[in-house]
Coordinates of C-alpha atoms and ligand atoms in Angstrom, one line a residue:
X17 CA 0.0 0.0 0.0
X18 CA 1.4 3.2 -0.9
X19 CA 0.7 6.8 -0.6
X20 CA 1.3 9.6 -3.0
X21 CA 2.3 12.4 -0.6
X22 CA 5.7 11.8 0.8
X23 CA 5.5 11.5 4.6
X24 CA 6.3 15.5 6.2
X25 CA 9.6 15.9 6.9
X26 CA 10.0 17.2 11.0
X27 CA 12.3 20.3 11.3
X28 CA 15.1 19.6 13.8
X29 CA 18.0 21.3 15.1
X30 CA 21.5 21.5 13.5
X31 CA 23.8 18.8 14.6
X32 CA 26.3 20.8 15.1
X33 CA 24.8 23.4 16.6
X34 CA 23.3 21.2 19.1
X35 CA 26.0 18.9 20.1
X36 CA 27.0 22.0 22.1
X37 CA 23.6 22.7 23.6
X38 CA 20.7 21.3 25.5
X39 CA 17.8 23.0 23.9
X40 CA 15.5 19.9 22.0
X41 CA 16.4 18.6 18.7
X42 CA 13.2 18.5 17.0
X43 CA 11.0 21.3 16.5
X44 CA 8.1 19.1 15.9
X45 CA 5.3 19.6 13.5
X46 CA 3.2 23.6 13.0
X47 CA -0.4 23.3 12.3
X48 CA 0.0 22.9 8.5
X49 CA 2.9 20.6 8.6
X50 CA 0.3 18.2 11.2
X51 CA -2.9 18.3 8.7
X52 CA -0.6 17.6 5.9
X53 CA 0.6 14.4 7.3
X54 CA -2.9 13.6 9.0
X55 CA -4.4 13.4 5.4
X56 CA -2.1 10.6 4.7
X57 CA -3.5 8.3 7.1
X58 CA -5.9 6.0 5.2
X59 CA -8.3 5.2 8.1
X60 CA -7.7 1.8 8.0
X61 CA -11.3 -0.6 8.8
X62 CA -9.3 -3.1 10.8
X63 CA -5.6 -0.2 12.2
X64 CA -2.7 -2.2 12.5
X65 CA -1.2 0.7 14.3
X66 CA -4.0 0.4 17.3
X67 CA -2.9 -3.3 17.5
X68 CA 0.1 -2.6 18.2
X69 CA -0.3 0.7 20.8
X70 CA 0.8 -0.9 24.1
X71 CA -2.4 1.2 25.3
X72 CA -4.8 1.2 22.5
X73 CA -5.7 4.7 21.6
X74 CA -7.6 5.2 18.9
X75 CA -5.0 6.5 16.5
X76 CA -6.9 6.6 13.3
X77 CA -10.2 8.5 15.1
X78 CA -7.2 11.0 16.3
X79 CA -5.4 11.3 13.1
X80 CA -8.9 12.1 11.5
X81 CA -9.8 15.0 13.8
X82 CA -5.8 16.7 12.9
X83 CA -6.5 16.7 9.4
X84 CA -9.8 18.3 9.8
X85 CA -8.4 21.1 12.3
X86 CA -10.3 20.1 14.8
X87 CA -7.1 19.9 17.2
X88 CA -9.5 19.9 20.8
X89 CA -11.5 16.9 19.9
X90 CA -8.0 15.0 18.9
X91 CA -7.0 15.6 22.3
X92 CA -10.2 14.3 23.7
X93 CA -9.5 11.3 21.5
X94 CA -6.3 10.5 23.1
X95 CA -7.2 11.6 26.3
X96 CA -9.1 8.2 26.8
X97 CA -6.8 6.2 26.6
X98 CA -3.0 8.2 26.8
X99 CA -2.5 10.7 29.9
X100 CA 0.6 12.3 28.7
X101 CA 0.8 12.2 24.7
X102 CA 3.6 15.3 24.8
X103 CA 5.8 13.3 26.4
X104 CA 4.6 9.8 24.5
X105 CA 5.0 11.6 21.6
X106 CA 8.4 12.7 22.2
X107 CA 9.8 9.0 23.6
X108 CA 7.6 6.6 22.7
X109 CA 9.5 4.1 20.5
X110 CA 7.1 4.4 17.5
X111 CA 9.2 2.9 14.8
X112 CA 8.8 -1.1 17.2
X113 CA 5.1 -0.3 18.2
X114 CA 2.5 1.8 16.1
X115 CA 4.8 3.4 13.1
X116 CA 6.2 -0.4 12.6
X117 CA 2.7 -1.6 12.0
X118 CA 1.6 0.8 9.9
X119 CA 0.1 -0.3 6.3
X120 CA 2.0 2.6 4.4
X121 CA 5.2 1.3 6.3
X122 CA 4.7 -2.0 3.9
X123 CA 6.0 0.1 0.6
X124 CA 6.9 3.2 1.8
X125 CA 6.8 5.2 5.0
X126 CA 4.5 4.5 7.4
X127 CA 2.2 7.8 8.8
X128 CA 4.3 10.1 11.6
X129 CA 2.0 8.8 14.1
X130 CA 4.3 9.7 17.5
X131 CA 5.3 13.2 15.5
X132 CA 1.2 13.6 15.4
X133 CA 0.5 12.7 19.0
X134 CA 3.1 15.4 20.3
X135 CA 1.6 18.3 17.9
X136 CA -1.9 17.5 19.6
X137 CA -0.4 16.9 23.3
X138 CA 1.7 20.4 22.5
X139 CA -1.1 22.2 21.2
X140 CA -3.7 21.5 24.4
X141 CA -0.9 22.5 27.0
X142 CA -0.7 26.0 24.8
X143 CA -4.5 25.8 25.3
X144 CA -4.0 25.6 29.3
X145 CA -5.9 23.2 30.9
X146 CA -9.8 22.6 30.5
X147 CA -11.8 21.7 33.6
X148 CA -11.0 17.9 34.9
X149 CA -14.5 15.8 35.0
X150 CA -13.5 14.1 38.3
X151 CA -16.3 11.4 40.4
X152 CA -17.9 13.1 44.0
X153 CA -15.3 11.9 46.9
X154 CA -15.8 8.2 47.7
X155 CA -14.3 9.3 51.0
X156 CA -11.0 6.5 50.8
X157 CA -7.6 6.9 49.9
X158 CA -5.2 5.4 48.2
X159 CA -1.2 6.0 48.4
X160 CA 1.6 5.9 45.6
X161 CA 4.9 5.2 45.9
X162 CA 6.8 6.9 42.8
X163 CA 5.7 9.7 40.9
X164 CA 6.6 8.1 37.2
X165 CA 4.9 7.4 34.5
X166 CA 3.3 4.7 36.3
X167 CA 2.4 6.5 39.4
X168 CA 1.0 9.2 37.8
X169 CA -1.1 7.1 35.6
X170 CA -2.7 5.3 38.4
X171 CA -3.3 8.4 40.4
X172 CA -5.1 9.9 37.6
X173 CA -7.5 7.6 37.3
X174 CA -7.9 7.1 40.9
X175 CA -8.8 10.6 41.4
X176 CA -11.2 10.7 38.6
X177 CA -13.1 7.6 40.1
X178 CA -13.5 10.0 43.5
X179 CA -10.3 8.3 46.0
X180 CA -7.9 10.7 47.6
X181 CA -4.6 10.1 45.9
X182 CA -1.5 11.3 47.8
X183 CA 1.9 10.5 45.7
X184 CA 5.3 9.8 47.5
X185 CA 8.1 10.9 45.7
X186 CA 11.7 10.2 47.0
X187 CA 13.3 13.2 44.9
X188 CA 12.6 16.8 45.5
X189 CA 10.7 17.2 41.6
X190 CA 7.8 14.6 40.5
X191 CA 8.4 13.2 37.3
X192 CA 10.5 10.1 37.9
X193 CA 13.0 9.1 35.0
X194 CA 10.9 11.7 33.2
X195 CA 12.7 14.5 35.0
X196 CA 16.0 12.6 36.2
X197 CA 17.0 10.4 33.1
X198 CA 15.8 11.5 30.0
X199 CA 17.9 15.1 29.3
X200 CA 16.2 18.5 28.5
X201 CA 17.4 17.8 24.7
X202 CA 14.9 14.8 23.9
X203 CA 12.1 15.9 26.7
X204 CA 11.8 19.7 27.5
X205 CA 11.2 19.7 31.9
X206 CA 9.9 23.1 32.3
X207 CA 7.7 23.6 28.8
X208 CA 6.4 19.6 28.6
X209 CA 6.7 17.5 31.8
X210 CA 5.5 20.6 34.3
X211 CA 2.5 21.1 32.7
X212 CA 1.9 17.2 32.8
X213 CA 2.2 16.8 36.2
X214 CA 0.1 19.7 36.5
X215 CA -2.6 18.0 34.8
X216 CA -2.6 15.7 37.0
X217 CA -2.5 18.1 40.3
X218 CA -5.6 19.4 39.2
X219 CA -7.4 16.4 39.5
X220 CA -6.9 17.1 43.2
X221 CA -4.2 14.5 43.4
X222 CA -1.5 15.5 45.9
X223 CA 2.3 14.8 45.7
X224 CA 5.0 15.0 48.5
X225 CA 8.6 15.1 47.2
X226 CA 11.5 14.4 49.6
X227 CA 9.6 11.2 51.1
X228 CA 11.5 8.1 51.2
X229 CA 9.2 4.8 51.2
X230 CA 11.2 2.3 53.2
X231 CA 12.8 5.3 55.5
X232 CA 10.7 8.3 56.0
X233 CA 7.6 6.2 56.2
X234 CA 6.8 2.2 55.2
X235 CA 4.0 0.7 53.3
X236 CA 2.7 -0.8 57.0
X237 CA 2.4 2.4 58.2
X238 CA 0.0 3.6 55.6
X239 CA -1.7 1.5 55.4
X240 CA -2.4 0.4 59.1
X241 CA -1.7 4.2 60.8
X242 CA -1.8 6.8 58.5
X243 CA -5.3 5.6 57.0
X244 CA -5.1 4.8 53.6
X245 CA -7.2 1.6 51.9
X246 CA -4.3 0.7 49.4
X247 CA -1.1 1.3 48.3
X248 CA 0.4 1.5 44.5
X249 CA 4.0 0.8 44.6
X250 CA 5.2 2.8 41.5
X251 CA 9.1 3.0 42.6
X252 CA 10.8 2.1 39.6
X253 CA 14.4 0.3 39.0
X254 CA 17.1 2.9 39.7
X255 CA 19.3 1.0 40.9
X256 CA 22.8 0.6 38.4
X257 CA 24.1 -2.4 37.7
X258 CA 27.9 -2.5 36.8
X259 CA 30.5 -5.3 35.1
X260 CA 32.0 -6.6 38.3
X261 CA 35.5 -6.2 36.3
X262 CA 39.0 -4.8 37.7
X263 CA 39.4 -0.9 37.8
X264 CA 35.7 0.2 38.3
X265 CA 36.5 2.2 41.8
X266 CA 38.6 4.9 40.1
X267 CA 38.2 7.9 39.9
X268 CA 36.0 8.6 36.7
X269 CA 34.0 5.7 36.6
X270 CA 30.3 6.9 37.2
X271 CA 26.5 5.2 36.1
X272 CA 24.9 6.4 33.5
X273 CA 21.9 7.2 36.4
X274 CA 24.3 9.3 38.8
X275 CA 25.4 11.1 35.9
X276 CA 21.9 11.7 34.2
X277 CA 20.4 12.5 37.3
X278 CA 23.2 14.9 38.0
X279 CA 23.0 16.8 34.5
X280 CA 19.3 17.0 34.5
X281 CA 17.5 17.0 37.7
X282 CA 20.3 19.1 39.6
X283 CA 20.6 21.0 36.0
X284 CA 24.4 20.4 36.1
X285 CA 24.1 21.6 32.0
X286 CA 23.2 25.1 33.8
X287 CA 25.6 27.9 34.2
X288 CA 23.0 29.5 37.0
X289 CA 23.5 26.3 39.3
X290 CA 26.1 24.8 41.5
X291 CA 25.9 21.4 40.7
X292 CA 29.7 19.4 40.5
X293 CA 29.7 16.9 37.3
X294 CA 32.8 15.4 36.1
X295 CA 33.2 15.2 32.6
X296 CA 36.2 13.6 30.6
X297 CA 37.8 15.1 27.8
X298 CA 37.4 11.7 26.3
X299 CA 34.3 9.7 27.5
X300 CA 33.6 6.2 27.1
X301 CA 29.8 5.0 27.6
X302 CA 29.1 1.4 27.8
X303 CA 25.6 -0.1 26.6
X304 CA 23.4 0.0 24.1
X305 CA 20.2 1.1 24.8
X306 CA 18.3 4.6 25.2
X307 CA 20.1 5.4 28.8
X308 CA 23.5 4.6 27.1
X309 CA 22.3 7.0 24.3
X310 CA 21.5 9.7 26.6
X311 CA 24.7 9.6 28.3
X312 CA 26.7 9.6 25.4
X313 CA 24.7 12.5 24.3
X314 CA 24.5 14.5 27.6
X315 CA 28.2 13.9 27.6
X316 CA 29.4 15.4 24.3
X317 CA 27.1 18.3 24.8
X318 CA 29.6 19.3 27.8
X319 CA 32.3 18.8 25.7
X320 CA 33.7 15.6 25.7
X321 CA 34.6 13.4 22.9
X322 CA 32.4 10.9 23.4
X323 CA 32.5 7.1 22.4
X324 CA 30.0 4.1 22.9
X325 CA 31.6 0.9 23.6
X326 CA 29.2 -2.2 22.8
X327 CA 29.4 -5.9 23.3
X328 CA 26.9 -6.7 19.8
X329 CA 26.6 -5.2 16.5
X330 CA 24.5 -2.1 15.2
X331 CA 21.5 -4.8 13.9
X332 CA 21.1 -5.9 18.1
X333 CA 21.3 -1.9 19.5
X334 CA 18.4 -1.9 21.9
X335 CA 18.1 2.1 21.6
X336 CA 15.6 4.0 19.5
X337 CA 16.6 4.0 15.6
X338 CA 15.9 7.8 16.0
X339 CA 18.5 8.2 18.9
X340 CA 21.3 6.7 17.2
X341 CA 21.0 8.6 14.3
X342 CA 20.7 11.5 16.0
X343 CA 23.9 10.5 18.1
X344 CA 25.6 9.9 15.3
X345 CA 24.7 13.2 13.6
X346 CA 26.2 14.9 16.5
X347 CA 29.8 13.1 16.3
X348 CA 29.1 10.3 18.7
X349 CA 31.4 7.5 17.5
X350 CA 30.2 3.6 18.2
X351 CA 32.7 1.0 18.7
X352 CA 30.6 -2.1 18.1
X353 CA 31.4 -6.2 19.2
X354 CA 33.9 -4.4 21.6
X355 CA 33.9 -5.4 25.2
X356 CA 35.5 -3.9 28.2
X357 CA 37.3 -6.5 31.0
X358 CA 39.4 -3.7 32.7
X359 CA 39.1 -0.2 33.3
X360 CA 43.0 1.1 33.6
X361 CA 43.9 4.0 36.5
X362 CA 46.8 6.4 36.6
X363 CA 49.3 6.9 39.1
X364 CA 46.8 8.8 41.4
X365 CA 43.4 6.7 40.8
X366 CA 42.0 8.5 37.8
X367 CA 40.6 6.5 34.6
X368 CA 42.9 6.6 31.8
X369 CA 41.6 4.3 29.9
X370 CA 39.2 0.8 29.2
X371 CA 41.5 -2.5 28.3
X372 CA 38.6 -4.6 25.5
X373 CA 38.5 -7.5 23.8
X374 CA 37.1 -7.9 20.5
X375 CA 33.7 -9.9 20.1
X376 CA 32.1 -11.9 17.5
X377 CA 28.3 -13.3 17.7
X378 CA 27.5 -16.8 18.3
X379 CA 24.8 -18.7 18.6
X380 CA 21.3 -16.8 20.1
X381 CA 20.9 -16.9 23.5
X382 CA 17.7 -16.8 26.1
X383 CA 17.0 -13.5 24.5
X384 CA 16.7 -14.6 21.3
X385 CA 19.8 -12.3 20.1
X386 CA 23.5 -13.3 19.1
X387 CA 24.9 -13.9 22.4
X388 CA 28.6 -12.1 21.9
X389 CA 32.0 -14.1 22.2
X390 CA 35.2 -12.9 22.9
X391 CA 37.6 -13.3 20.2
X392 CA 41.0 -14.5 21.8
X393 CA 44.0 -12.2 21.7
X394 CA 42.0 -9.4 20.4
X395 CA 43.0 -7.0 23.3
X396 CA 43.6 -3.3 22.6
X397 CA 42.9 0.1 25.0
X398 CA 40.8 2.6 24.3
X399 CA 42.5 5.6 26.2
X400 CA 40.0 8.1 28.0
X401 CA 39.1 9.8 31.5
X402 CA 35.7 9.2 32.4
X403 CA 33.8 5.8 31.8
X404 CA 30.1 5.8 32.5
X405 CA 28.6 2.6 32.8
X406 CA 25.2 2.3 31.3
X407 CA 24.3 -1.2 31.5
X408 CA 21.0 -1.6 33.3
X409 CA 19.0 -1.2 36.4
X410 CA 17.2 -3.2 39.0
X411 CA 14.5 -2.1 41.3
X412 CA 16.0 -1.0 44.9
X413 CA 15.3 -3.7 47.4
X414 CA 14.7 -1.0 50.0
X415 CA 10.8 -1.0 50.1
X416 CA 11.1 -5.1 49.8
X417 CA 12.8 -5.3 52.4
X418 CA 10.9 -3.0 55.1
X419 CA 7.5 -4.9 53.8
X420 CA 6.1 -7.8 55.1
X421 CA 5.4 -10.4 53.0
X422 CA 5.9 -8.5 50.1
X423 CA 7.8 -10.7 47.5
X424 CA 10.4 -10.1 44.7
X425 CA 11.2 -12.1 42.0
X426 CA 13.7 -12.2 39.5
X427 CA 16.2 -9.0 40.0
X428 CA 15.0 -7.5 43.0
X429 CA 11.1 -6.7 41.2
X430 CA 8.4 -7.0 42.9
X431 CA 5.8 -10.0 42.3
X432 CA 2.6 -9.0 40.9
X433 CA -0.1 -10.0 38.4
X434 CA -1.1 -8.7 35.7
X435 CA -3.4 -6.6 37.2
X436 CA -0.2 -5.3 40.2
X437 CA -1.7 -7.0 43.1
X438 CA 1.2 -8.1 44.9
X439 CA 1.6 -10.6 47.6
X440 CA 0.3 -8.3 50.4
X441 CA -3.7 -7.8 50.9
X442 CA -3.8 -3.7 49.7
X443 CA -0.8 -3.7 47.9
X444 CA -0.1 -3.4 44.2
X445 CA 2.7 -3.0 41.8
X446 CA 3.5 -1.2 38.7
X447 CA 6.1 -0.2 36.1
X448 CA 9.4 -0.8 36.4
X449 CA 9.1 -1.8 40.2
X450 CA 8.3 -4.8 38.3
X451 CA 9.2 -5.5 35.3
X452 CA 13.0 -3.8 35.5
X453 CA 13.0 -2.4 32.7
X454 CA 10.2 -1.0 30.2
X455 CA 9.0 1.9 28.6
X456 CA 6.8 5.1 29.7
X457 CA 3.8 3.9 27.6
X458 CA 3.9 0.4 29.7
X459 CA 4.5 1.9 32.6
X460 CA 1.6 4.0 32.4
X461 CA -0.2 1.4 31.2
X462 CA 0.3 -0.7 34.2
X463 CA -0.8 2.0 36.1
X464 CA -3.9 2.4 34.6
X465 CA -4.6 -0.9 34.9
X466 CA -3.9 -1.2 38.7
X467 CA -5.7 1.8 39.1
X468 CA -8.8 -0.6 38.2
X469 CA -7.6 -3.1 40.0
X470 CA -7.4 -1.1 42.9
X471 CA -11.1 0.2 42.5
X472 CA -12.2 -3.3 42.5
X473 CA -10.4 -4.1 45.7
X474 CA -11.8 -0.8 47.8
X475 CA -15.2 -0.5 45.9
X476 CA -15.8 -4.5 47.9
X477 CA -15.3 -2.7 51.2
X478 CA -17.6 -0.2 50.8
Ligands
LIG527 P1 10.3 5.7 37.2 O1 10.1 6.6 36.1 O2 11.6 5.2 37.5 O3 9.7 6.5 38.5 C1 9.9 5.9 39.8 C2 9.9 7.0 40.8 O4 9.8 6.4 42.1 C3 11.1 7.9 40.8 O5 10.7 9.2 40.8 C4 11.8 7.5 42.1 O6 12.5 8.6 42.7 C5 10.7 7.1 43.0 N1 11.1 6.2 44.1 C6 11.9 5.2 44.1 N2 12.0 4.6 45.3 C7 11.2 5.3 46.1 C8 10.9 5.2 47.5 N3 11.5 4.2 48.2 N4 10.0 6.1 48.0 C9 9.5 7.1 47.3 N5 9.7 7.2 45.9 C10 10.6 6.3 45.4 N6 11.3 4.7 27.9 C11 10.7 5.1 26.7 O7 9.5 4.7 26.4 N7 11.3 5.9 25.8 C12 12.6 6.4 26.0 O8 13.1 7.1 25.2 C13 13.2 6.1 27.3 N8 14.4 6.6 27.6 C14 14.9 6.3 28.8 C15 16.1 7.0 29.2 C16 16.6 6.8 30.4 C17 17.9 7.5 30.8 C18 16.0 5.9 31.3 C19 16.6 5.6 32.7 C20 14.8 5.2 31.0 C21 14.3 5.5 29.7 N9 13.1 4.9 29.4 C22 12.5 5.2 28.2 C23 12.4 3.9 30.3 C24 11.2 4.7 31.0 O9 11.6 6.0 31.3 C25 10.8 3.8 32.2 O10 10.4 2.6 31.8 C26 9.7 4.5 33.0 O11 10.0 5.8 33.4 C27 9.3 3.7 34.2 O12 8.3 4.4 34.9 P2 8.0 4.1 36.4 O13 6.9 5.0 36.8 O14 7.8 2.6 36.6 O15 9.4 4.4 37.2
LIG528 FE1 -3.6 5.2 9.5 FE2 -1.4 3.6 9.3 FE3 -3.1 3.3 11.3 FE4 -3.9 2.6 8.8 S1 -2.2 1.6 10.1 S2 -5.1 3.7 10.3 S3 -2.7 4.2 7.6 S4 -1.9 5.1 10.9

């Protein structure tokens, strides 16, 4: 199936220009530029695309409503099934979920569908918000740990049904990864995630930063002193993992996370602020996937010549297509099949460079990929200063371990169906909490459907 109007180009910023600053890369679609490529949606009877939206929305009715200028009832459309489409449509990975199922993707390019969701999520927050519909109080209350994608997702729709949501959010801003990992470049804070959260505030749901679940308060506590009839465990997986090889307690060896989280929540980028960040004149990132992309990124844009060191090829890069290409754009070289087994120290404990061995792929493994093998006497350095290790998280065991009978399975996560009740009567689990790793659309997803689950469970003691 193919479609005679080529699919709308998406203005972005200069590489070179922006490998020096932290303003966002694409400009995203005007008003003309949206219609255009909303007219080359076919409005497919049975949408391929919706199949294949970890949350369903009704991309076609959406798309329909864009090309007829009718930009309000587009937003209603995602609205009822997306709580956040600026920032979906920013990170989402489009090109794996609704953009690779496209029809028009068969012979040619499929419709900008993520490009279309931020023009309509962008265009409401210029709107400011409309009135919340919420339910009359149902007089109980619900807490939840984490104010990510997830959290935020189930609070939402637990305050529309009528419960008194409070939030618990370790850091001092709301937002999760949203705010900590993913840089200003790829998701504004102040002009896009803000205004979210706001959203969601005005659906009278309340959120207290600087509150540590595990230390400041436990999940007994609320639920058997401080009154509340359930608690959503939204606390993500921020913990790092790291190699376990020789050389990783010098001086210059950080996790992707600690950096991130320094760069963007403490706005180390930010001449106005105080924050201390180490960067390398040459920086090595290892991993593959979006976080190691973000580094690697964050990291050139302070000025360092910046490398990614991974174990597969190109074809097994977990990261978005889009973020590669954008890395590479900005000067980001990729050493691929390259493992490191030591990082190497100077004379006073400061990286000065990763010892690797060459890889080649064998057979596939559990995951179904190439599993990598070293290639014997293949050995070389790649000299640097900083190495930033960006290789995965796991849950923190902190609230596990201060609940009762809550259990964890495999890497720390919590256990939970698929609806997030957990082990514990009142207790439910979400997100990356329990999966380890996932995206913001299935985060939020798993949210939304706890949120349900939730109802169910409180709606019985009524
Ligand atoms: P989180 O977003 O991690 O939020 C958990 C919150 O809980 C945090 O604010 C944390 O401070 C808080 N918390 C933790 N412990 C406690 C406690 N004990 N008490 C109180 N609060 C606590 N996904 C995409 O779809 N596209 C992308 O491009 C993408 N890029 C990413 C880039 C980076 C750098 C990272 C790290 C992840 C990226 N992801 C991306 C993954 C995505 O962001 C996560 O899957 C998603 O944010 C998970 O949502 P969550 O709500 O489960 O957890
Ligand atoms: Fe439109 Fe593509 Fe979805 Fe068909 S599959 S409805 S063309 S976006």
């Amino acid at each position: 199936m193919a479609n005679k109007i080529p699919r709308v180009p998406v203005r972005e910023q200069d590489p070179l220009k922006r490998a020096s600053n932290f303003e966002e890369v694409c400009y995203g679609y005007d008003e003309q530029e949206a219609r255009l490529e909303a007219t080359r949606c076919l409005d497919c009877k049975k949408p391929r695309c919706v199949e294949h939206c970890p949350v369903s929305v009704h991309i076609p009715d959406f798309i329909r409503e864009v090309a007829a200028g009718r930009f309000a009832e587009a937003a209603s459309v995602i609205a009822a099934d997306s709580l956040l489409p600026s920032i979906c449509g920013r990170v989402c990975p489009q090109e794996t979920q609704c953009e690779g199922a496209c029809i028009l993707g068969v012979k040619g390019e499929p419709v900008a569908i993520g490009k279309l969701e931020r023009f309509v999520g962008d265009w409401q927050l210029k709107q400011g918000g409309e009135k919340p519909t919420i339910a009359p109080s149902n007089g109980q209350r619900v807490a939840v740990i984490g104010s990510g994608p997830a959290g935020l997702a189930c609070a939402a729709d637990l305050a529309r049904m009528g419960y008194g949501v409070k939030i618990f959010e370790a850091l001092h801003k709301p937002g999760g990864v949203l705010v900590y990992g993913i840089p200003e470049f790829r998701l504004p804070k102040e002009r896009v995630v803000a205004p979210e959260i706001e959203k969601v505030k005005a659906l009278g749901v309340e959120i207290e930063t600087d509150t540590i679940a595990g230390r400041t308060l436990t999940i007994d506590s609320l639920l058997d002193e401080e009154g509340f009839g359930a608690v959503f465990i939204a606390s993500g997986a921020g913990l790092p993992q790291f190699m376990g090889i020789p050389g990783e307690n010098l001086n210059g060896v950080v996790s992707a996370n600690e950096f991130l989280t320094r760069v963007n929540l403490m706005r180390a980028f930010d001449e106005t602020y105080d924050t201390p960040v180490f960067v390398g004149r040459r920086t090595v990132v290892v991993g593959g996937g979006n976080v190691a992309m973000d580094a690697v990124r964050t990291a050139r844009r302070l000025g360092a010549e910046a490398t990614i060191v991974y174990r597969r090829s190109e074809a097994e890069l977990p990261a978005r297509v889009e973020e590669v290409h954008h890395a590479r754009e900005e000067g980001i070289q990729f050493r691929m099949l390259t493992n490191p087994v030591e990082v190497l120290g100077d004379e006073k404990g400061w990286v000065r460079g990763v010892r690797c061995v060459a890889m080649e792929l064998g057979e596939p493994d559990a995951s179904g990929r190439r599993s990598p093998v070293p290639l014997v006497g293949s050995e070389f350095e790649i000299p640097c200063e900083q190495v930033i290790m960006a290789l995965g998280t796991s849950p923190n065991p902190l609230i596990a371990s201060t609940t009762e009978g809550l259990e964890t399975g495999r890497k720390g996560c919590i256990a939970a169906d698929e609806w997030g009740q957990t082990s514990r009567e009142g207790v439910f689990a979400g997100g990356d909490a329990v999966t380890g790793a996932a995206t913001v659309i299935l985060a939020m997803g798993a949210g939304r459907k706890a949120a349900q689950a939730i109802d169910r469970y409180l709606s019985a003691k009524r």
